[in-house]
PDB file of C-alpha atoms in Angstrom:
ATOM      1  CA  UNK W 439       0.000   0.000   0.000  1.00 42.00           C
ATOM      2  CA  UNK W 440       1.279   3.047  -0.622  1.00 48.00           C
ATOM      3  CA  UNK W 441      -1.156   5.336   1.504  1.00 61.00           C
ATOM      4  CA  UNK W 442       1.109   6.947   4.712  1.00 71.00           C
ATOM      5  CA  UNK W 443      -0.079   6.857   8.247  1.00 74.00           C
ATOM      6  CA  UNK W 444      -1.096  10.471   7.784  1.00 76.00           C
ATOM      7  CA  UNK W 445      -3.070   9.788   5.754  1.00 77.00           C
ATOM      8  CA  UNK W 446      -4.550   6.431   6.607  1.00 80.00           C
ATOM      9  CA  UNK W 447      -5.026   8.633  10.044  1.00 84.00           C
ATOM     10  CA  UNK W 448      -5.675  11.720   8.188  1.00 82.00           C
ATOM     11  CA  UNK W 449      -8.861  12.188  10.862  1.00 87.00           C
ATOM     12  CA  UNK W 450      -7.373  11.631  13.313  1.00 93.00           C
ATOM     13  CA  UNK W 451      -4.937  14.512  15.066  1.00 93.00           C
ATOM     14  CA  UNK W 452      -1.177  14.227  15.528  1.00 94.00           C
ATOM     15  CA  UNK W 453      -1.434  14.527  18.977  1.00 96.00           C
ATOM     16  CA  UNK W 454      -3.815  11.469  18.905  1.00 96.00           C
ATOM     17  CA  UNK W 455      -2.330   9.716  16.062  1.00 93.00           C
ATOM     18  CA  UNK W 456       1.484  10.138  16.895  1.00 93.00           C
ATOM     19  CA  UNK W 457       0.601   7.842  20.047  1.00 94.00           C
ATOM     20  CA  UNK W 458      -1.384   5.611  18.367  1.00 94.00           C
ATOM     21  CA  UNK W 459       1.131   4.461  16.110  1.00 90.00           C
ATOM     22  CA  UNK W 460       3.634   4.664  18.335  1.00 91.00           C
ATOM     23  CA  UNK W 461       2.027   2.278  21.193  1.00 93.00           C
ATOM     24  CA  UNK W 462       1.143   0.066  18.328  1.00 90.00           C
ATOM     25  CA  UNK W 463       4.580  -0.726  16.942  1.00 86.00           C
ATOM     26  CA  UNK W 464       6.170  -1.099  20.585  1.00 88.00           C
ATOM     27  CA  UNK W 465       3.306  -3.751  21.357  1.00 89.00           C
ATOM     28  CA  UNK W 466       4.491  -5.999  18.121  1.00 82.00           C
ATOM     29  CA  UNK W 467       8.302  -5.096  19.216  1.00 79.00           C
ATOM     30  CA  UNK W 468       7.402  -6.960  22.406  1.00 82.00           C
ATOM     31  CA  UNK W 469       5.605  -9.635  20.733  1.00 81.00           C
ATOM     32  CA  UNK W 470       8.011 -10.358  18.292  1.00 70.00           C
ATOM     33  CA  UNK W 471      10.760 -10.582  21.268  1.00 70.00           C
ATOM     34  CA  UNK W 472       8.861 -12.763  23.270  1.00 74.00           C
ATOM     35  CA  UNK W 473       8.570  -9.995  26.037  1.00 81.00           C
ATOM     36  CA  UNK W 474       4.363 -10.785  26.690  1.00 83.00           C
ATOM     37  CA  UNK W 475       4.016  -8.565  29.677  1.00 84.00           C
ATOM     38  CA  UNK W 476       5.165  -5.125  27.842  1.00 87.00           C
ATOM     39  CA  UNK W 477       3.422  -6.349  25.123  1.00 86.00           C
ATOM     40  CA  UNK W 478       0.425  -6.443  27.125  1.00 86.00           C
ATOM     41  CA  UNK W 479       0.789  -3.241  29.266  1.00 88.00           C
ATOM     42  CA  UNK W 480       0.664  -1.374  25.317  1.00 89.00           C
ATOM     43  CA  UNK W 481      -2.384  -2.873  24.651  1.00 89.00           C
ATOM     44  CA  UNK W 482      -3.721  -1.996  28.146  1.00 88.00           C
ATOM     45  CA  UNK W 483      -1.853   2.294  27.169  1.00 91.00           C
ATOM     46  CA  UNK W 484      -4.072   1.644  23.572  1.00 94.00           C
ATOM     47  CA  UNK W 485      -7.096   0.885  25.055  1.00 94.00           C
ATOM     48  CA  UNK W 486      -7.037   4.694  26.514  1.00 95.00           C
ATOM     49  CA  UNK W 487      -5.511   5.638  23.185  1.00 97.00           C
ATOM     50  CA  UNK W 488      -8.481   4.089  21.434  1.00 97.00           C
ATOM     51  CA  UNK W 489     -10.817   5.628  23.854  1.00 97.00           C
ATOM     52  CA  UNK W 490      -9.695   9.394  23.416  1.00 97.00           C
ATOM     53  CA  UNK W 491     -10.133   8.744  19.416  1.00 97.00           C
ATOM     54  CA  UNK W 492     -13.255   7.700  19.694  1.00 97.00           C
ATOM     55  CA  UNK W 493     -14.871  10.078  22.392  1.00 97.00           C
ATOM     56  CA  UNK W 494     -13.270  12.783  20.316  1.00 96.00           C
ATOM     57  CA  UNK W 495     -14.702  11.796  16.894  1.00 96.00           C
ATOM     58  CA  UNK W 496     -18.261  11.468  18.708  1.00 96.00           C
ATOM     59  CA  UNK W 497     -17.924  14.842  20.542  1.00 96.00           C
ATOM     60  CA  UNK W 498     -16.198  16.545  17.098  1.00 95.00           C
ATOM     61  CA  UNK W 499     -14.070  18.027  19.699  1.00 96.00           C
ATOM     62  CA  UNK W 500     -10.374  15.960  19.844  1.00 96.00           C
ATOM     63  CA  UNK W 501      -8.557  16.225  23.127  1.00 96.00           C
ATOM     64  CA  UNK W 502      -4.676  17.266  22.607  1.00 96.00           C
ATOM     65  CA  UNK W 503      -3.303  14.087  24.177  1.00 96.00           C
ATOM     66  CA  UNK W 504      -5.003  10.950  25.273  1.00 96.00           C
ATOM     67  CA  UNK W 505      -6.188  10.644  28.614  1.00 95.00           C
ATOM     68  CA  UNK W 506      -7.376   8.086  30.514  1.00 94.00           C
ATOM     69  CA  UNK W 507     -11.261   7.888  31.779  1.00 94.00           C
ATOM     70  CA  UNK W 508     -12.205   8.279  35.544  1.00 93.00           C
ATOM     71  CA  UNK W 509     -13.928   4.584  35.098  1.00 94.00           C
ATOM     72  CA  UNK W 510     -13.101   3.259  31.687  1.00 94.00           C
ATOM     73  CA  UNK W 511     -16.243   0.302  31.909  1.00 94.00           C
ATOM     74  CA  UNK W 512     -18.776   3.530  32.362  1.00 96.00           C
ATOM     75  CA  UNK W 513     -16.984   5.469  29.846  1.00 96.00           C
ATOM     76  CA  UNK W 514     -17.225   2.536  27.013  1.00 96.00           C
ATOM     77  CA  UNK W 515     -20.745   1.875  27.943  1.00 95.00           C
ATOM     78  CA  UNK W 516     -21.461   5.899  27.539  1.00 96.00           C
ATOM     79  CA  UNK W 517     -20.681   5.361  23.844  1.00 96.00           C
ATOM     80  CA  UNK W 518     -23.263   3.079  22.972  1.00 94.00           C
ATOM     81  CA  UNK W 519     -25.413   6.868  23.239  1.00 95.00           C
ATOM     82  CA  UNK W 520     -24.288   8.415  20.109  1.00 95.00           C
ATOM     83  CA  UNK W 521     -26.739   6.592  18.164  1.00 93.00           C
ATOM     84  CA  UNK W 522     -26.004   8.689  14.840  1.00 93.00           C
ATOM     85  CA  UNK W 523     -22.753   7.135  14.921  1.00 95.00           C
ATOM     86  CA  UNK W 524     -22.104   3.452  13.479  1.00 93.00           C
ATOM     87  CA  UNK W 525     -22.214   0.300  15.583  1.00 95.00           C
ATOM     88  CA  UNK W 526     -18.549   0.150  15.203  1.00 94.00           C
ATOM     89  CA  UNK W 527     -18.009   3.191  17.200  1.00 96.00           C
ATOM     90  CA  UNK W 528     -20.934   3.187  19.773  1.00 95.00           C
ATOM     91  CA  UNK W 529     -20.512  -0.924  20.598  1.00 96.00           C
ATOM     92  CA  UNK W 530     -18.108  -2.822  18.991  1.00 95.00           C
ATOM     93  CA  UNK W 531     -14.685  -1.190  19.668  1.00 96.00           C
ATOM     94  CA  UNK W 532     -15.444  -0.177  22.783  1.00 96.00           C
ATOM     95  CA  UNK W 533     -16.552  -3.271  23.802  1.00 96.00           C
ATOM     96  CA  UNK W 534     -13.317  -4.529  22.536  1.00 94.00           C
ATOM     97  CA  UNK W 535     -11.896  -1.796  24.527  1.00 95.00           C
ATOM     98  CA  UNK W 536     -13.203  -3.345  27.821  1.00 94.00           C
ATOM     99  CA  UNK W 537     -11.607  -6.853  27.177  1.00 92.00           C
ATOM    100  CA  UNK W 538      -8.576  -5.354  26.220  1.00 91.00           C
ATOM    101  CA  UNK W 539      -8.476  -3.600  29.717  1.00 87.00           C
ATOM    102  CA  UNK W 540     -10.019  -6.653  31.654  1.00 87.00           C
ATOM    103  CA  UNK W 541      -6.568  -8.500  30.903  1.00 84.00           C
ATOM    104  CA  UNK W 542      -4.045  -5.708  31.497  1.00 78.00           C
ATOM    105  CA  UNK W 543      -6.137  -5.212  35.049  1.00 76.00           C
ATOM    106  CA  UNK W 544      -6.513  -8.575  35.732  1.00 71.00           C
ATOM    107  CA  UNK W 545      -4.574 -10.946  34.135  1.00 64.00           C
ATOM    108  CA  UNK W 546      -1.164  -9.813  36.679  1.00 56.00           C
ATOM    109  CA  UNK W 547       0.048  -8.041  33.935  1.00 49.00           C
ATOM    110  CA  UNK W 548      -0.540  -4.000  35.712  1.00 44.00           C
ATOM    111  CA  UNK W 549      -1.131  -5.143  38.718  1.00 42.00           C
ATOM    112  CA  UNK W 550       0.568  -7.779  41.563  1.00 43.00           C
ATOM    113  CA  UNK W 551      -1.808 -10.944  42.569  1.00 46.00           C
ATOM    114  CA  UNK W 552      -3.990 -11.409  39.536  1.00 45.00           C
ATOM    115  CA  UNK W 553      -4.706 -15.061  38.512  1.00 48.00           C
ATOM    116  CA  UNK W 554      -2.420 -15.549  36.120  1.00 45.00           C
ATOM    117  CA  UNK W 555       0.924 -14.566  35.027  1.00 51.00           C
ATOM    118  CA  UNK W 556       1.567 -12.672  31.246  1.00 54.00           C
ATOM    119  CA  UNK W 557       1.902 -15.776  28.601  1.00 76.00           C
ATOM    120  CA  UNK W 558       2.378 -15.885  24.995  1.00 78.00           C
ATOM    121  CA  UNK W 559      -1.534 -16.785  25.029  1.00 81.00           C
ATOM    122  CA  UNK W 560      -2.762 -13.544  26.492  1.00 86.00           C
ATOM    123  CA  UNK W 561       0.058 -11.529  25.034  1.00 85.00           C
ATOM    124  CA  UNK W 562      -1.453 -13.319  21.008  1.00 84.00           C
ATOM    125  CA  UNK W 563      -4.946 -12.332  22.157  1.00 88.00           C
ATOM    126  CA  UNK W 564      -3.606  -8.752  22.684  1.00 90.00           C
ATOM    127  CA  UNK W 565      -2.338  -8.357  19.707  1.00 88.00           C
ATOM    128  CA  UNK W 566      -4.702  -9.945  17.536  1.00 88.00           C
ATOM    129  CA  UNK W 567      -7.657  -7.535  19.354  1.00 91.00           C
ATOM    130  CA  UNK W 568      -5.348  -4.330  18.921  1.00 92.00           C
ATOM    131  CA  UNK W 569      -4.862  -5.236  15.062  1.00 88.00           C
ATOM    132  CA  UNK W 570      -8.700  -5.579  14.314  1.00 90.00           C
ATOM    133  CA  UNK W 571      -8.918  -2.344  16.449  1.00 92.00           C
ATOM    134  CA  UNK W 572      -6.801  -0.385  14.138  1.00 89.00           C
ATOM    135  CA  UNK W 573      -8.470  -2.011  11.082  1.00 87.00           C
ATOM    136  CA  UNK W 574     -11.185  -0.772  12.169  1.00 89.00           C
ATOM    137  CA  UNK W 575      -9.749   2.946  12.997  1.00 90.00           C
ATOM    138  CA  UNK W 576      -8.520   2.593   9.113  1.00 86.00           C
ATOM    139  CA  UNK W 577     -11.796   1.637   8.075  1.00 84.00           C
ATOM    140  CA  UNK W 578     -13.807   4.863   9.862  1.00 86.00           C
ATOM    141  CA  UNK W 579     -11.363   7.367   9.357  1.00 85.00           C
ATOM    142  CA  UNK W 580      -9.972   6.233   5.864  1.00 80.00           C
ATOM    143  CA  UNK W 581     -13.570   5.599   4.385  1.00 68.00           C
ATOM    144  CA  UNK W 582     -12.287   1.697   2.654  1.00 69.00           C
ATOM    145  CA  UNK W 583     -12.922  -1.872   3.051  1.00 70.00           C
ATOM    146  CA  UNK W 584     -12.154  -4.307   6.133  1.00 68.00           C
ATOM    147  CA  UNK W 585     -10.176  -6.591   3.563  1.00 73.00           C
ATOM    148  CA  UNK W 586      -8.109  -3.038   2.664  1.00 71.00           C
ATOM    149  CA  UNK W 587      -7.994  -1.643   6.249  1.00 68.00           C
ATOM    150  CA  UNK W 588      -6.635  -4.872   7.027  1.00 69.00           C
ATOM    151  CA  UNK W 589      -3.989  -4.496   4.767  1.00 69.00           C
ATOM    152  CA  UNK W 590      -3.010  -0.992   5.372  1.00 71.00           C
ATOM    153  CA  UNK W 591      -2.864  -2.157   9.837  1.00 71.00           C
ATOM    154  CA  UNK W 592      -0.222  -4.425   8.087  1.00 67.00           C
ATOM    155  CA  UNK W 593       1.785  -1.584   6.482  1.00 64.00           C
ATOM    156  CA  UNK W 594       1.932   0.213   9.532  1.00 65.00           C
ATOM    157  CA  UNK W 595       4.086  -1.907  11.700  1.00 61.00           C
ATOM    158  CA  UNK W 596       7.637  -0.806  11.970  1.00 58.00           C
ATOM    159  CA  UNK W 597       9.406  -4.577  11.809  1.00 66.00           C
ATOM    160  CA  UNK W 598      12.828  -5.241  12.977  1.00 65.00           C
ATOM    161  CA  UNK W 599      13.970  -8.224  14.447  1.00 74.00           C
ATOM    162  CA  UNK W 600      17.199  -8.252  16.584  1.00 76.00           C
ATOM    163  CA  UNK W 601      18.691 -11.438  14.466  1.00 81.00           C
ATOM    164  CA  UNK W 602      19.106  -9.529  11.592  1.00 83.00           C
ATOM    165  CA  UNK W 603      22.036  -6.717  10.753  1.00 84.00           C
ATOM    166  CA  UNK W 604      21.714  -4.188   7.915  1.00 80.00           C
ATOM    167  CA  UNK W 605      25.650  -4.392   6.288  1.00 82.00           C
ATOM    168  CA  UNK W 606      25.139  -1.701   3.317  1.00 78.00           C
ATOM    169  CA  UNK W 607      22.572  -3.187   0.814  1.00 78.00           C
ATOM    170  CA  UNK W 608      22.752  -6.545   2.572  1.00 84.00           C
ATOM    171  CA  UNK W 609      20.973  -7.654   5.574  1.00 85.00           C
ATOM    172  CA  UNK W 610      22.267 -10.614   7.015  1.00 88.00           C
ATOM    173  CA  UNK W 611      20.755 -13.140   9.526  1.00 87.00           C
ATOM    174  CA  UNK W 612      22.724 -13.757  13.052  1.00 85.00           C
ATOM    175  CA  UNK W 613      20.947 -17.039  13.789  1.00 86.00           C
ATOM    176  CA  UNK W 614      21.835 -20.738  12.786  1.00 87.00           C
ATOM    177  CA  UNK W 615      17.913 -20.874  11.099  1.00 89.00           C
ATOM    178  CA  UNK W 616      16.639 -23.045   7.715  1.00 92.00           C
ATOM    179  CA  UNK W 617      17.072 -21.244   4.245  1.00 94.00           C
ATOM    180  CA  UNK W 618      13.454 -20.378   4.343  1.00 95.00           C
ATOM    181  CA  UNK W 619      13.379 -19.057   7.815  1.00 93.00           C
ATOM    182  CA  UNK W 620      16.423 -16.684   6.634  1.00 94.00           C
ATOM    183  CA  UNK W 621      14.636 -15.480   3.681  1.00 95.00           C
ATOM    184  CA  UNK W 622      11.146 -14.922   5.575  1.00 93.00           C
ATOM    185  CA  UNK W 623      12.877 -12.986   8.585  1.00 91.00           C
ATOM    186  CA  UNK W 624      14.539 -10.535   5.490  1.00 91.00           C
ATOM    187  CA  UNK W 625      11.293 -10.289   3.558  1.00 91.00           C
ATOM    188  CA  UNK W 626       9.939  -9.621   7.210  1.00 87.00           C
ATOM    189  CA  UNK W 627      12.013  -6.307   7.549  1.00 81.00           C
ATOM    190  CA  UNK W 628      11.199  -5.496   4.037  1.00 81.00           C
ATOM    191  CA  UNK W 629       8.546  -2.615   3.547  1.00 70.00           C
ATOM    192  CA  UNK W 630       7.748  -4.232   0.274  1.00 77.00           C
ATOM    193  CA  UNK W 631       8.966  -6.906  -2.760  1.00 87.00           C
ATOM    194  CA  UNK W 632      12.535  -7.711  -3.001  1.00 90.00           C
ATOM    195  CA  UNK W 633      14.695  -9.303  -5.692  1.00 92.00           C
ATOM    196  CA  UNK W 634      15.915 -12.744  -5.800  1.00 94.00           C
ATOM    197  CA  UNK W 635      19.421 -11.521  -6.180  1.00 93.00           C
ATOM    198  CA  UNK W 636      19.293  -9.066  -2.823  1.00 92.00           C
ATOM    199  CA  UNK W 637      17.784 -12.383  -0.927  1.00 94.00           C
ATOM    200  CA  UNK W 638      20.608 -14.587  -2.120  1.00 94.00           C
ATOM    201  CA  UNK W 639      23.241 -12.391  -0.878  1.00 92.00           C
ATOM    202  CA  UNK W 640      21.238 -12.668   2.698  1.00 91.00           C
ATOM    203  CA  UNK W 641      20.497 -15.941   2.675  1.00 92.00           C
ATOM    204  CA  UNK W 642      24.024 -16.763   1.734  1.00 91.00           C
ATOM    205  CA  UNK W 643      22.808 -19.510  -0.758  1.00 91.00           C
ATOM    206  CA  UNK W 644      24.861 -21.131  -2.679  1.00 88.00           C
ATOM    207  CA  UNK W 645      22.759 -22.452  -5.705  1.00 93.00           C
ATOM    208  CA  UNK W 646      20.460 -19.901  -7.066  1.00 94.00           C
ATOM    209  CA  UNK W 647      18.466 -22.021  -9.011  1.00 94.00           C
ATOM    210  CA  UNK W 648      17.471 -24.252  -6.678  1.00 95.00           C
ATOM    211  CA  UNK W 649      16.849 -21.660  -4.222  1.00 96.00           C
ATOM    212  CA  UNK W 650      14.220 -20.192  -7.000  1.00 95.00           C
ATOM    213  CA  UNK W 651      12.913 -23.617  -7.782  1.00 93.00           C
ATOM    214  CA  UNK W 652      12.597 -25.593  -4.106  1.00 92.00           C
ATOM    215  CA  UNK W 653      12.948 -22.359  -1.383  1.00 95.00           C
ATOM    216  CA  UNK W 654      10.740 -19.739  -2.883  1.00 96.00           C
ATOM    217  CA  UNK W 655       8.464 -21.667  -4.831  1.00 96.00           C
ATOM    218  CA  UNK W 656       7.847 -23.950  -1.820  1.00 95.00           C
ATOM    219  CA  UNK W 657       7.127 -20.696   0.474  1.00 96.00           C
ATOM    220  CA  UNK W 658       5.060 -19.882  -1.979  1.00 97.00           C
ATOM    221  CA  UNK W 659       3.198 -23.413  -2.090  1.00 96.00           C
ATOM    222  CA  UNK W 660       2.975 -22.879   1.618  1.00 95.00           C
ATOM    223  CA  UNK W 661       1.189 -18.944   0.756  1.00 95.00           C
ATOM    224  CA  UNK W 662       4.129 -17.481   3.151  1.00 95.00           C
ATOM    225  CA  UNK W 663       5.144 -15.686   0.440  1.00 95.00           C
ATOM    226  CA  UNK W 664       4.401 -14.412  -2.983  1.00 94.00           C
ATOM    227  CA  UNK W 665       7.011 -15.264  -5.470  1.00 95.00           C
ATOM    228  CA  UNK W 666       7.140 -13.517  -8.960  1.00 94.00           C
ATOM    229  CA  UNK W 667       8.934 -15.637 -11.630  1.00 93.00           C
ATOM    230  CA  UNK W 668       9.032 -12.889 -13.965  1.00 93.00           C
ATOM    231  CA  UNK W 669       9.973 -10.187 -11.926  1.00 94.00           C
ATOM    232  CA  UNK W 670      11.973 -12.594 -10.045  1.00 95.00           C
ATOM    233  CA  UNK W 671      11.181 -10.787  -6.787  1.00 95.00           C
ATOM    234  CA  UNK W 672       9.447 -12.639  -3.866  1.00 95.00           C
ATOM    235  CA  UNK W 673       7.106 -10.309  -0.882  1.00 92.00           C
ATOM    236  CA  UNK W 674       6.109 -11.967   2.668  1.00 90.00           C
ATOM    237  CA  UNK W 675       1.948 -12.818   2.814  1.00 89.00           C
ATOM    238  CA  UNK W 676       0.255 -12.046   6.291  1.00 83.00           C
ATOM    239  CA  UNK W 677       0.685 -15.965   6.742  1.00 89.00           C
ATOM    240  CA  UNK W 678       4.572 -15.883   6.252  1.00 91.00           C
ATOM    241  CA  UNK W 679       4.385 -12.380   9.162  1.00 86.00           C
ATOM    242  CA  UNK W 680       2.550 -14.678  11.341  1.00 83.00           C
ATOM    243  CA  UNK W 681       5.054 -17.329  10.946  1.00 89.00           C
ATOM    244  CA  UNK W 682       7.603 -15.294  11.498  1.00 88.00           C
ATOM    245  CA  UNK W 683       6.595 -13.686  14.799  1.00 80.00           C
ATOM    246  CA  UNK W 684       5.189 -17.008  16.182  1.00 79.00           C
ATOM    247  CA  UNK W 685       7.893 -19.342  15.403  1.00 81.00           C
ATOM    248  CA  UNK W 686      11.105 -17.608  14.289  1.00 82.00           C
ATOM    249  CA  UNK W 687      10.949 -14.414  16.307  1.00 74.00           C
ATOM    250  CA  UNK W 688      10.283 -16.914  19.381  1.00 67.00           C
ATOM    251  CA  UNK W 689      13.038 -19.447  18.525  1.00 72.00           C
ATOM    252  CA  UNK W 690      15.742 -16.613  18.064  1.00 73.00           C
ATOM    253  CA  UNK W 691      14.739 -14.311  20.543  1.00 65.00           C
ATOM    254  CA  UNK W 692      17.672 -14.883  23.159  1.00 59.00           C
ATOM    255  CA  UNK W 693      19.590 -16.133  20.460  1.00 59.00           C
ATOM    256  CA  UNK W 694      22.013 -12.737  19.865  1.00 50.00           C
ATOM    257  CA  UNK W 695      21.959 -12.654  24.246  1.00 49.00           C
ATOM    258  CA  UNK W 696      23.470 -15.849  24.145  1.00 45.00           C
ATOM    259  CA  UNK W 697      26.162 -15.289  21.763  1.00 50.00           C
ATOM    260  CA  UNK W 698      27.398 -11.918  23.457  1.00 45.00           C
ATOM    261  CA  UNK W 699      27.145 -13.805  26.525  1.00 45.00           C
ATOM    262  CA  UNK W 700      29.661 -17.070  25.199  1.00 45.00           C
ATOM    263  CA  UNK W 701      31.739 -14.230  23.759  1.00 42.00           C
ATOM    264  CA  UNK W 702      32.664 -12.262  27.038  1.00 41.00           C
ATOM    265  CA  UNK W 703      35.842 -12.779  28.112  1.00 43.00           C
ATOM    266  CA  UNK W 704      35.445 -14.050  32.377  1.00 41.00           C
ATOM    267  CA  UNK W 705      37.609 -11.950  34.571  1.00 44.00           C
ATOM    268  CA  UNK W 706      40.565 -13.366  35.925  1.00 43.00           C
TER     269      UNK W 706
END
């Protein structure tokens, strides 16, 4: 997609926005690094986020800065008033909202001697809610489609992952993983389609023609990636992000730790 944040958020002001996007990207950081209670406090700061947008675009009076309700269950529920708005806005997100806050309350994730501790679970459950949240922000205040709003949520997010290390056009991969898993962490990081030639310098592959015929056209078999024959360039699917984050992120996520760690001289 080619739309920016401004102006996928274009009704939305900075001092709202900024946050919003902001919040957003540090929740997937923490997901994609394994760390589930940060990644579950940020959904617990976008529920307020989320709140301010919407009380502002019902009053058609934004605050500067997001704030957070005296009592954010009677605040939600005061929503479902503005009855010339659409369900979306009056019911659905905030109800969202509520669950959202239910397990940064109570789920010992803000809080000391809640039932449970943060696990990859809750933390997946976050992030999955706060991604239909801001497909449906894209949707009301970009005027498009859920299937294109869901698209755009996935343009948005800022993705790095600490196993991989930008050397001048090259990024290489820091971690002992499959040729596949190399070449979907790099198409992770890309913002878009890359050439066969760029992956096979990152990859460090040997045979490019195999790597065309068996790697990428298996990955693409597999839909966790897109892979153009005739532009010979290959683009991660939303499958091949979720595969990513939920297998590879997870696997390597002490991995670069470790190796510092093995690599420190002990005092004598």
């Amino acid at each position: 997609m080619t739309a920016t944040p401004q102006v996928i958020f274009s009704g939305i002001p900075e001092g709202l926005r900024r946050p919003l996007l902001d919040e957003y990207n540090k929740l997937a950081k923490h997901y994609r690094e394994g760390h589930w209670e940060p990644a579950e406090l940020n959904g617990g700061k976008l529920c307020e986020i989320v709140y301010s947008i919407l009380r502002g675009h019902v009053d058609s009076a934004f605050a500067n800065a997001p704030y957070k309700p005296d009592n954010m269950v009677v605040a939600c529920r005061k929503l479902e008033e503005a009855t010339g708005f659409p369900r979306s806005v009056r019911i659905q997100v905030p109800r969202m909202l509520l669950a959202l806050y239910e397990i940064r309350n109570n789920r010992n994730v803000g809080h000391i001697g809640a039932d449970v501790d943060p696990s990859h679970m809750d933390a997946s459950l976050v992030l999955a809610m706060v991604r239909w949240m801001m497909a449906e922000l894209v949707r009301i205040f970009h005027g498009t489609t859920t299937e294109e709003a869901t698209q755009m949520v996935e343009s948005l997010t800022e993705r790095s992952l600490p196993i991989l290390w930008h050397v001048g056009d090259v990024t290489r991969v820091l971690a002992p993983l499959s040729a596949k898993d190399k070449t979907l962490a790099v198409l992770y990081s890309a913002p878009g389609p890359l050439d066969v030639k760029s992956l096979l310098a990152s990859v460090e592959y040997g045979n490019a023609s195999r790597y065309r015929s068996s790697i990428l056209k298996d990955a693409h078999r597999e839909h966790l990636l897109h892979f153009d024959a005739k532009a010979d360039t290959a683009q991660i699917s939303p499958v091949g992000s979720r595969y990513v984050e939920e297998r590879v992120a997870l696997e390597t996520s002490g991995y670069i730790q470790f190796q510092g760690e093995r690599s420190t001289p002990r005092p004598r």
